[in-house]
């Protein structure tokens, strides 16, 4: 693992750290963006889009998630102390988990329950919670760079 | 000597409107977070619309999906505003940054693409049969848009890696990749 760690941290190639970060950003755009689009639809915007078709979006969502999980692991391998000693990191992971719970609830409960395209109020609550979760996950992720206390040694 | 760029840096640095916020402890970090939220809104709506133009999710009516575009535009506006806030606070980190140049170029191309899309193929989308492929120009616009915005994201992320350092006595070249200093013989 130390070899991977050094590669992430020290490689001068643009395809190492910079590319990992860029892919992580794109994955973030996919997961948070698509979840935002679904949440906005559940909340009632663009009502002529059939809600049942939102099912087509979930494979893309999971692609984005796994892209970020994998790039995230590489980032963690590069700077483990920096992340694991930062409470903000655990907050971010918790928010991502909550966001995924909201995403799954929308897929399994809210969308099937919206038979005639009208969404029960509980569904709208979950959609609003989804928006808050993903926006907060983005923010905590960004704040990681500003809140860490230790870089490489404990 | 990149006279225009140096003038631009000096002028931008003179705009002090958001300085108290951006120089506060969390101002820059909050601005960045909002910038990322804006980009997510843009990708989630405009990106999805582009993919629909390219043929993904044929059962979703194109014009119905189009109703989400205003949220993407909102994301774009949020990013212009936050982007300008970065620009006026640390102008030399952007004006002399080749990654920023490429980012602006791609945003400009995306803008031209949007204009062309609404001028030409957009009106034909209304008379499209459900599930039928959109006209070739619409598909091209979707592909171009997607490529542009992904490049914009990548360039934005690469900004920190192409941040220019102070120039030595020879000064910057045509594509300014270093920040001119006040050496003897330069401005």
Short mmCIF file of C-alpha atoms in Angstrom, two decimals:
data_model
loop_
_atom_site.label_atom_id
_atom_site.label_comp_id
_atom_site.label_asym_id
_atom_site.label_seq_id
_atom_site.Cartn_x
_atom_site.Cartn_y
_atom_site.Cartn_z
CA UNK A 1 0.00 0.00 0.00
CA UNK A 2 2.89 2.36 0.64
CA UNK A 3 3.84 2.33 -3.03
CA UNK A 4 0.35 3.44 -4.05
CA UNK A 5 0.42 6.06 -1.33
CA UNK A 6 3.67 7.52 -2.61
CA UNK A 7 2.43 7.48 -6.17
CA UNK A 8 -0.71 9.43 -5.30
CA UNK A 9 1.22 11.99 -3.26
CA UNK A 10 4.45 12.43 -5.14
CA UNK A 11 3.94 11.51 -8.78
CA UNK A 12 4.50 14.58 -10.95
CA UNK A 13 2.22 13.17 -13.63
CA UNK A 14 -1.02 14.99 -14.35
CA UNK A 15 -2.65 11.58 -14.50
CA UNK A 16 -1.95 10.88 -10.84
CA UNK A 17 -3.26 13.24 -8.17
CA UNK A 18 -4.76 15.85 -10.53
CA UNK A 19 -6.63 13.23 -12.58
CA UNK A 20 -7.90 11.44 -9.44
CA UNK A 21 -9.25 14.74 -8.11
CA UNK A 22 -10.82 15.64 -11.45
CA UNK A 23 -12.58 12.27 -11.72
CA UNK A 24 -13.77 12.70 -8.13
CA UNK A 25 -15.21 16.11 -9.07
CA UNK A 26 -16.96 14.69 -12.14
CA UNK A 27 -18.39 11.82 -10.06
CA UNK A 28 -19.63 14.41 -7.57
CA UNK A 29 -21.31 16.32 -10.38
CA UNK A 30 -23.01 13.13 -11.52
CA UNK A 31 -24.22 11.91 -8.11
CA UNK A 32 -25.18 15.27 -6.59
CA UNK A 33 -26.43 16.68 -9.90
CA UNK A 34 -28.61 13.73 -10.88
CA UNK A 35 -29.95 13.42 -7.34
CA UNK A 36 -30.77 17.13 -7.47
CA UNK A 37 -32.61 16.65 -10.77
CA UNK A 38 -34.63 13.74 -9.36
CA UNK A 39 -35.36 15.62 -6.14
CA UNK A 40 -36.50 18.68 -8.09
CA UNK A 41 -38.83 16.51 -10.17
CA UNK A 42 -40.26 14.83 -7.03
CA UNK A 43 -40.78 18.30 -5.54
CA UNK A 44 -42.91 19.14 -8.57
CA UNK A 45 -40.68 20.94 -11.07
CA UNK A 46 -40.91 19.84 -14.72
CA UNK A 47 -44.10 17.88 -13.96
CA UNK A 48 -44.51 16.59 -17.50
CA UNK A 49 -41.45 14.37 -17.09
CA UNK A 50 -42.91 10.95 -16.21
CA UNK A 51 -41.63 10.10 -12.74
CA UNK A 52 -41.40 6.41 -13.60
CA UNK A 53 -38.70 7.24 -16.15
CA UNK A 54 -36.44 8.43 -13.33
CA UNK A 55 -35.67 4.72 -12.86
CA UNK A 56 -33.44 4.99 -15.98
CA UNK A 57 -31.16 7.39 -14.14
CA UNK A 58 -30.17 5.10 -11.29
CA UNK A 59 -27.50 3.09 -13.15
CA UNK A 60 -25.76 6.40 -13.92
CA UNK A 61 -26.06 7.38 -10.26
CA UNK A 62 -24.37 4.19 -9.15
CA UNK A 63 -21.66 4.69 -11.79
CA UNK A 64 -20.98 8.12 -10.31
CA UNK A 65 -20.98 6.70 -6.79
CA UNK A 66 -18.48 3.96 -7.60
CA UNK A 67 -16.28 6.42 -9.52
CA UNK A 68 -16.11 8.49 -6.36
CA UNK A 69 -15.72 5.52 -4.05
CA UNK A 70 -12.72 4.28 -6.04
CA UNK A 71 -11.09 7.70 -6.53
CA UNK A 72 -11.89 8.41 -2.88
CA UNK A 73 -10.00 5.30 -1.79
CA UNK A 74 -6.99 6.45 -3.83
CA UNK A 75 -7.17 9.88 -2.22
CA UNK A 76 -7.40 8.25 1.19
CA UNK A 77 -4.40 6.03 0.42
CA UNK A 78 -2.44 9.15 -0.50
CA UNK A 79 -3.29 11.14 2.60
CA UNK A 80 -4.67 8.76 5.22
CA UNK A 81 -3.62 10.73 8.30
CA UNK A 82 -5.02 13.94 6.89
CA UNK A 83 -8.46 12.41 6.35
CA UNK A 84 -8.78 9.98 9.24
CA UNK A 85 -7.80 12.56 11.89
CA UNK A 86 -10.32 15.06 10.53
CA UNK A 87 -13.83 14.83 12.02
CA UNK A 88 -15.14 16.60 8.93
CA UNK A 89 -14.20 13.50 6.88
CA UNK A 90 -16.48 11.26 8.93
CA UNK A 91 -19.23 13.87 8.68
CA UNK A 92 -18.88 13.80 4.90
CA UNK A 93 -19.09 9.99 4.78
CA UNK A 94 -22.17 10.06 7.01
CA UNK A 95 -23.82 12.65 4.75
CA UNK A 96 -23.03 10.59 1.65
CA UNK A 97 -24.57 7.54 3.36
CA UNK A 98 -27.70 9.54 4.26
CA UNK A 99 -27.86 10.85 0.70
CA UNK A 100 -27.76 7.27 -0.61
CA UNK A 101 -30.53 6.26 1.83
CA UNK A 102 -32.68 9.13 0.52
CA UNK A 103 -31.84 8.14 -3.08
CA UNK A 104 -32.86 4.51 -2.45
CA UNK A 105 -36.04 5.53 -0.62
CA UNK A 106 -37.02 7.69 -3.55
CA UNK A 107 -36.41 4.82 -5.93
CA UNK A 108 -38.10 2.07 -3.92
CA UNK A 109 -40.92 3.93 -2.16
CA UNK A 110 -41.59 7.42 -3.47
CA UNK A 111 -41.57 6.74 -7.21
CA UNK A 112 -43.81 3.63 -7.08
CA UNK A 113 -46.18 5.44 -4.70
CA UNK A 114 -46.59 8.31 -7.14
CA UNK A 115 -48.89 6.30 -9.39
CA UNK A 116 -50.78 9.17 -11.01
CA UNK A 117 -47.73 11.39 -11.02
CA UNK A 118 -48.76 13.11 -7.79
CA UNK A 119 -46.24 12.68 -5.01
CA UNK A 120 -47.29 12.13 -1.36
CA UNK A 121 -46.01 14.83 1.01
CA UNK A 122 -43.66 12.37 2.71
CA UNK A 123 -42.02 11.82 -0.65
CA UNK A 124 -41.43 15.54 -1.06
CA UNK A 125 -39.89 15.61 2.41
CA UNK A 126 -37.42 12.90 1.41
CA UNK A 127 -36.61 14.81 -1.78
CA UNK A 128 -35.93 17.97 0.21
CA UNK A 129 -33.77 15.97 2.63
CA UNK A 130 -31.88 14.54 -0.36
CA UNK A 131 -31.07 18.05 -1.62
CA UNK A 132 -29.84 19.08 1.82
CA UNK A 133 -27.75 15.92 2.24
CA UNK A 134 -25.95 16.19 -1.08
CA UNK A 135 -25.34 19.94 -0.78
CA UNK A 136 -23.93 19.32 2.69
CA UNK A 137 -21.81 16.42 1.46
CA UNK A 138 -20.31 18.72 -1.21
CA UNK A 139 -19.64 21.41 1.38
CA UNK A 140 -18.03 19.11 3.95
CA UNK A 141 -15.93 17.63 1.17
CA UNK A 142 -14.70 21.07 0.17
CA UNK A 143 -14.05 22.04 3.79
CA UNK A 144 -11.75 19.02 4.25
CA UNK A 145 -8.95 21.03 2.69
CA UNK A 146 -9.45 23.78 5.26
CA UNK A 147 -10.06 21.81 8.43
CA UNK A 148 -7.36 19.17 8.56
CA UNK A 149 -4.86 19.41 11.40
CA UNK A 150 -2.31 16.75 10.53
CA UNK A 151 -0.92 16.14 7.07
CA UNK A 152 1.25 13.03 7.17
CA UNK A 153 2.20 12.16 10.73
CA UNK A 154 0.05 11.58 13.79
CA UNK B 1 5.00 42.04 -22.10
CA UNK B 2 1.45 41.04 -21.41
CA UNK B 3 0.30 44.61 -20.94
CA UNK B 4 -3.38 43.76 -21.27
CA UNK B 5 -3.18 41.00 -18.71
CA UNK B 6 -1.30 43.17 -16.23
CA UNK B 7 -3.89 45.91 -16.69
CA UNK B 8 -6.64 43.35 -16.14
CA UNK B 9 -5.05 42.14 -12.91
CA UNK B 10 -4.67 45.68 -11.58
CA UNK B 11 -8.24 46.61 -12.51
CA UNK B 12 -9.74 43.45 -11.03
CA UNK B 13 -7.74 43.84 -7.86
CA UNK B 14 -9.27 47.29 -7.48
CA UNK B 15 -12.76 45.85 -7.09
CA UNK B 16 -13.15 45.62 -3.32
CA UNK B 17 -16.84 44.75 -3.14
CA UNK B 18 -16.47 41.18 -1.87
CA UNK B 19 -13.05 41.55 -0.24
CA UNK B 20 -14.30 41.52 3.39
CA UNK B 21 -16.14 38.26 2.76
CA UNK B 22 -13.46 36.55 0.68
CA UNK B 23 -10.69 37.49 3.10
CA UNK B 24 -12.60 36.26 6.14
CA UNK B 25 -11.76 32.89 7.68
CA UNK B 26 -14.41 30.80 5.88
CA UNK B 27 -15.35 33.10 3.01
CA UNK B 28 -13.22 31.47 0.33
CA UNK B 29 -14.20 27.93 1.41
CA UNK B 30 -17.91 28.78 1.39
CA UNK B 31 -17.55 30.38 -2.04
CA UNK B 32 -15.87 27.22 -3.34
CA UNK B 33 -18.58 24.99 -1.86
CA UNK B 34 -21.31 27.08 -3.52
CA UNK B 35 -19.30 26.93 -6.78
CA UNK B 36 -19.36 23.11 -6.58
CA UNK B 37 -23.10 23.05 -5.85
CA UNK B 38 -23.61 25.22 -8.93
CA UNK B 39 -21.58 22.84 -11.08
CA UNK B 40 -23.58 19.87 -9.79
CA UNK B 41 -26.85 21.60 -10.71
CA UNK B 42 -25.48 22.31 -14.16
CA UNK B 43 -24.29 18.75 -14.82
CA UNK B 44 -27.41 17.16 -13.34
CA UNK B 45 -29.82 19.07 -15.55
CA UNK B 46 -28.00 20.26 -18.67
CA UNK B 47 -25.84 17.11 -18.71
CA UNK B 48 -28.95 14.92 -18.52
CA UNK B 49 -30.59 16.94 -21.30
CA UNK B 50 -27.49 16.49 -23.48
CA UNK B 51 -27.56 12.75 -22.86
CA UNK B 52 -31.24 12.69 -23.83
CA UNK B 53 -30.37 14.50 -27.08
CA UNK B 54 -27.75 11.81 -27.69
CA UNK B 55 -30.42 9.13 -27.34
CA UNK B 56 -30.30 7.95 -23.72
CA UNK B 57 -33.65 7.50 -22.00
CA UNK B 58 -35.78 7.68 -25.16
CA UNK B 59 -39.05 7.31 -23.26
CA UNK B 60 -38.60 10.71 -21.59
CA UNK B 61 -40.12 13.42 -23.81
CA UNK B 62 -37.32 15.87 -24.71
CA UNK B 63 -39.35 19.01 -24.18
CA UNK B 64 -40.54 17.79 -20.79
CA UNK B 65 -36.93 17.26 -19.70
CA UNK B 66 -36.20 20.73 -21.01
CA UNK B 67 -38.23 22.12 -18.09
CA UNK B 68 -35.32 21.29 -15.77
CA UNK B 69 -32.89 23.44 -17.78
CA UNK B 70 -33.62 26.65 -15.81
CA UNK B 71 -32.07 24.94 -12.78
CA UNK B 72 -28.94 24.31 -14.82
CA UNK B 73 -28.93 27.96 -15.85
CA UNK B 74 -29.27 28.87 -12.18
CA UNK B 75 -26.24 26.68 -11.46
CA UNK B 76 -24.35 28.46 -14.26
CA UNK B 77 -25.25 31.90 -12.89
CA UNK B 78 -24.22 30.82 -9.39
CA UNK B 79 -20.87 29.77 -10.82
CA UNK B 80 -20.37 32.99 -12.76
CA UNK B 81 -21.00 34.97 -9.59
CA UNK B 82 -18.77 32.84 -7.36
CA UNK B 83 -16.18 32.65 -10.14
CA UNK B 84 -16.06 36.42 -10.37
CA UNK B 85 -15.64 36.55 -6.62
CA UNK B 86 -12.52 34.37 -6.90
CA UNK B 87 -11.29 36.41 -9.84
CA UNK B 88 -11.40 39.81 -8.15
CA UNK B 89 -9.78 38.48 -4.98
CA UNK B 90 -6.77 36.71 -6.50
CA UNK B 91 -6.67 37.89 -10.12
CA UNK B 92 -3.04 36.99 -10.85
CA UNK B 93 -3.72 33.35 -10.01
CA UNK B 94 -6.22 33.18 -12.87
CA UNK B 95 -5.26 35.74 -15.51
CA UNK B 96 -1.82 34.16 -15.89
CA UNK B 97 -3.06 30.57 -15.54
CA UNK B 98 -3.23 28.53 -18.77
CA UNK B 99 -5.80 26.18 -17.24
CA UNK B 100 -8.04 29.18 -16.65
CA UNK B 101 -7.58 30.29 -20.25
CA UNK B 102 -8.73 26.89 -21.50
CA UNK B 103 -11.64 26.93 -19.06
CA UNK B 104 -12.85 30.32 -20.35
CA UNK B 105 -12.45 29.15 -23.94
CA UNK B 106 -14.62 26.08 -23.28
CA UNK B 107 -17.27 28.19 -21.54
CA UNK B 108 -17.31 30.49 -24.57
CA UNK B 109 -17.65 27.52 -26.95
CA UNK B 110 -20.45 26.10 -24.77
CA UNK B 111 -22.19 29.50 -24.96
CA UNK B 112 -21.91 29.62 -28.76
CA UNK B 113 -23.20 26.06 -28.87
CA UNK B 114 -26.25 27.01 -26.78
CA UNK B 115 -26.99 29.96 -29.08
CA UNK B 116 -26.74 27.77 -32.18
CA UNK B 117 -28.89 25.08 -30.57
CA UNK B 118 -31.77 27.44 -29.78
CA UNK B 119 -31.48 29.25 -33.12
CA UNK B 120 -31.62 26.16 -35.33
CA UNK B 121 -32.59 22.64 -34.16
CA UNK B 122 -34.60 23.48 -31.04
CA UNK B 123 -37.83 24.39 -32.80
CA UNK B 124 -37.82 21.08 -34.63
CA UNK B 125 -37.90 19.20 -31.33
CA UNK B 126 -41.53 20.11 -30.77
CA UNK B 127 -42.68 18.23 -33.84
CA UNK B 128 -40.60 15.14 -33.09
CA UNK B 129 -42.43 11.82 -32.73
CA UNK B 130 -42.02 10.31 -29.24
CA UNK B 131 -38.84 8.23 -29.13
CA UNK B 132 -37.66 9.43 -32.54
CA UNK B 133 -34.03 10.53 -32.74
CA UNK B 134 -33.52 14.31 -32.72
CA UNK B 135 -32.04 16.03 -35.78
CA UNK B 136 -28.29 15.57 -36.28
CA UNK B 137 -27.55 19.18 -35.36
CA UNK B 138 -29.30 18.72 -32.01
CA UNK B 139 -27.30 15.57 -31.33
CA UNK B 140 -24.06 17.37 -32.23
CA UNK B 141 -25.00 20.24 -29.92
CA UNK B 142 -25.63 17.77 -27.09
CA UNK B 143 -22.27 16.08 -27.61
CA UNK B 144 -20.42 19.40 -27.84
CA UNK B 145 -22.12 20.69 -24.71
CA UNK B 146 -21.24 17.59 -22.70
CA UNK B 147 -17.60 17.67 -23.83
CA UNK B 148 -17.31 21.37 -23.07
CA UNK B 149 -18.69 21.18 -19.55
CA UNK B 150 -16.61 18.15 -18.59
CA UNK B 151 -13.52 19.97 -19.86
CA UNK B 152 -14.56 23.04 -17.88
CA UNK B 153 -14.75 20.91 -14.72
CA UNK B 154 -11.35 19.35 -15.43
CA UNK B 155 -9.75 22.73 -16.16
CA UNK B 156 -11.24 24.13 -12.99
CA UNK B 157 -9.74 21.30 -10.98
CA UNK B 158 -6.38 21.71 -12.73
CA UNK B 159 -6.20 25.41 -11.87
CA UNK B 160 -4.20 24.74 -8.71
CA UNK B 161 -1.68 22.64 -10.61
CA UNK B 162 -1.01 25.30 -13.26
CA UNK B 163 -0.87 28.18 -10.84
CA UNK B 164 1.80 30.51 -12.20
CA UNK B 165 4.90 31.48 -10.25
CA UNK B 166 6.68 34.83 -10.41
CA UNK B 167 8.61 35.28 -13.67
CA UNK B 168 12.35 35.59 -13.79
CA UNK B 169 13.99 38.49 -15.63
CA UNK B 170 13.07 37.18 -19.07
CA UNK B 171 9.41 37.80 -18.37
CA UNK B 172 6.35 35.88 -19.57
CA UNK B 173 5.84 34.78 -23.15
CA UNK B 174 2.81 35.10 -25.41
CA UNK B 175 0.79 32.70 -23.27
CA UNK B 176 1.61 34.17 -19.90
CA UNK B 177 2.41 31.34 -17.55
CA UNK B 178 4.20 33.36 -14.91
CA UNK B 179 3.45 36.55 -13.06
CA UNK B 180 5.58 39.47 -14.20
CA UNK B 181 7.68 41.03 -11.50
CA UNK B 182 9.10 44.49 -11.33
CA UNK B 183 12.60 43.63 -12.52
CA UNK B 184 14.87 46.27 -13.99
CA UNK B 185 13.80 46.92 -17.57
CA UNK B 186 10.23 45.62 -17.16
CA UNK B 187 7.07 47.54 -16.34
#
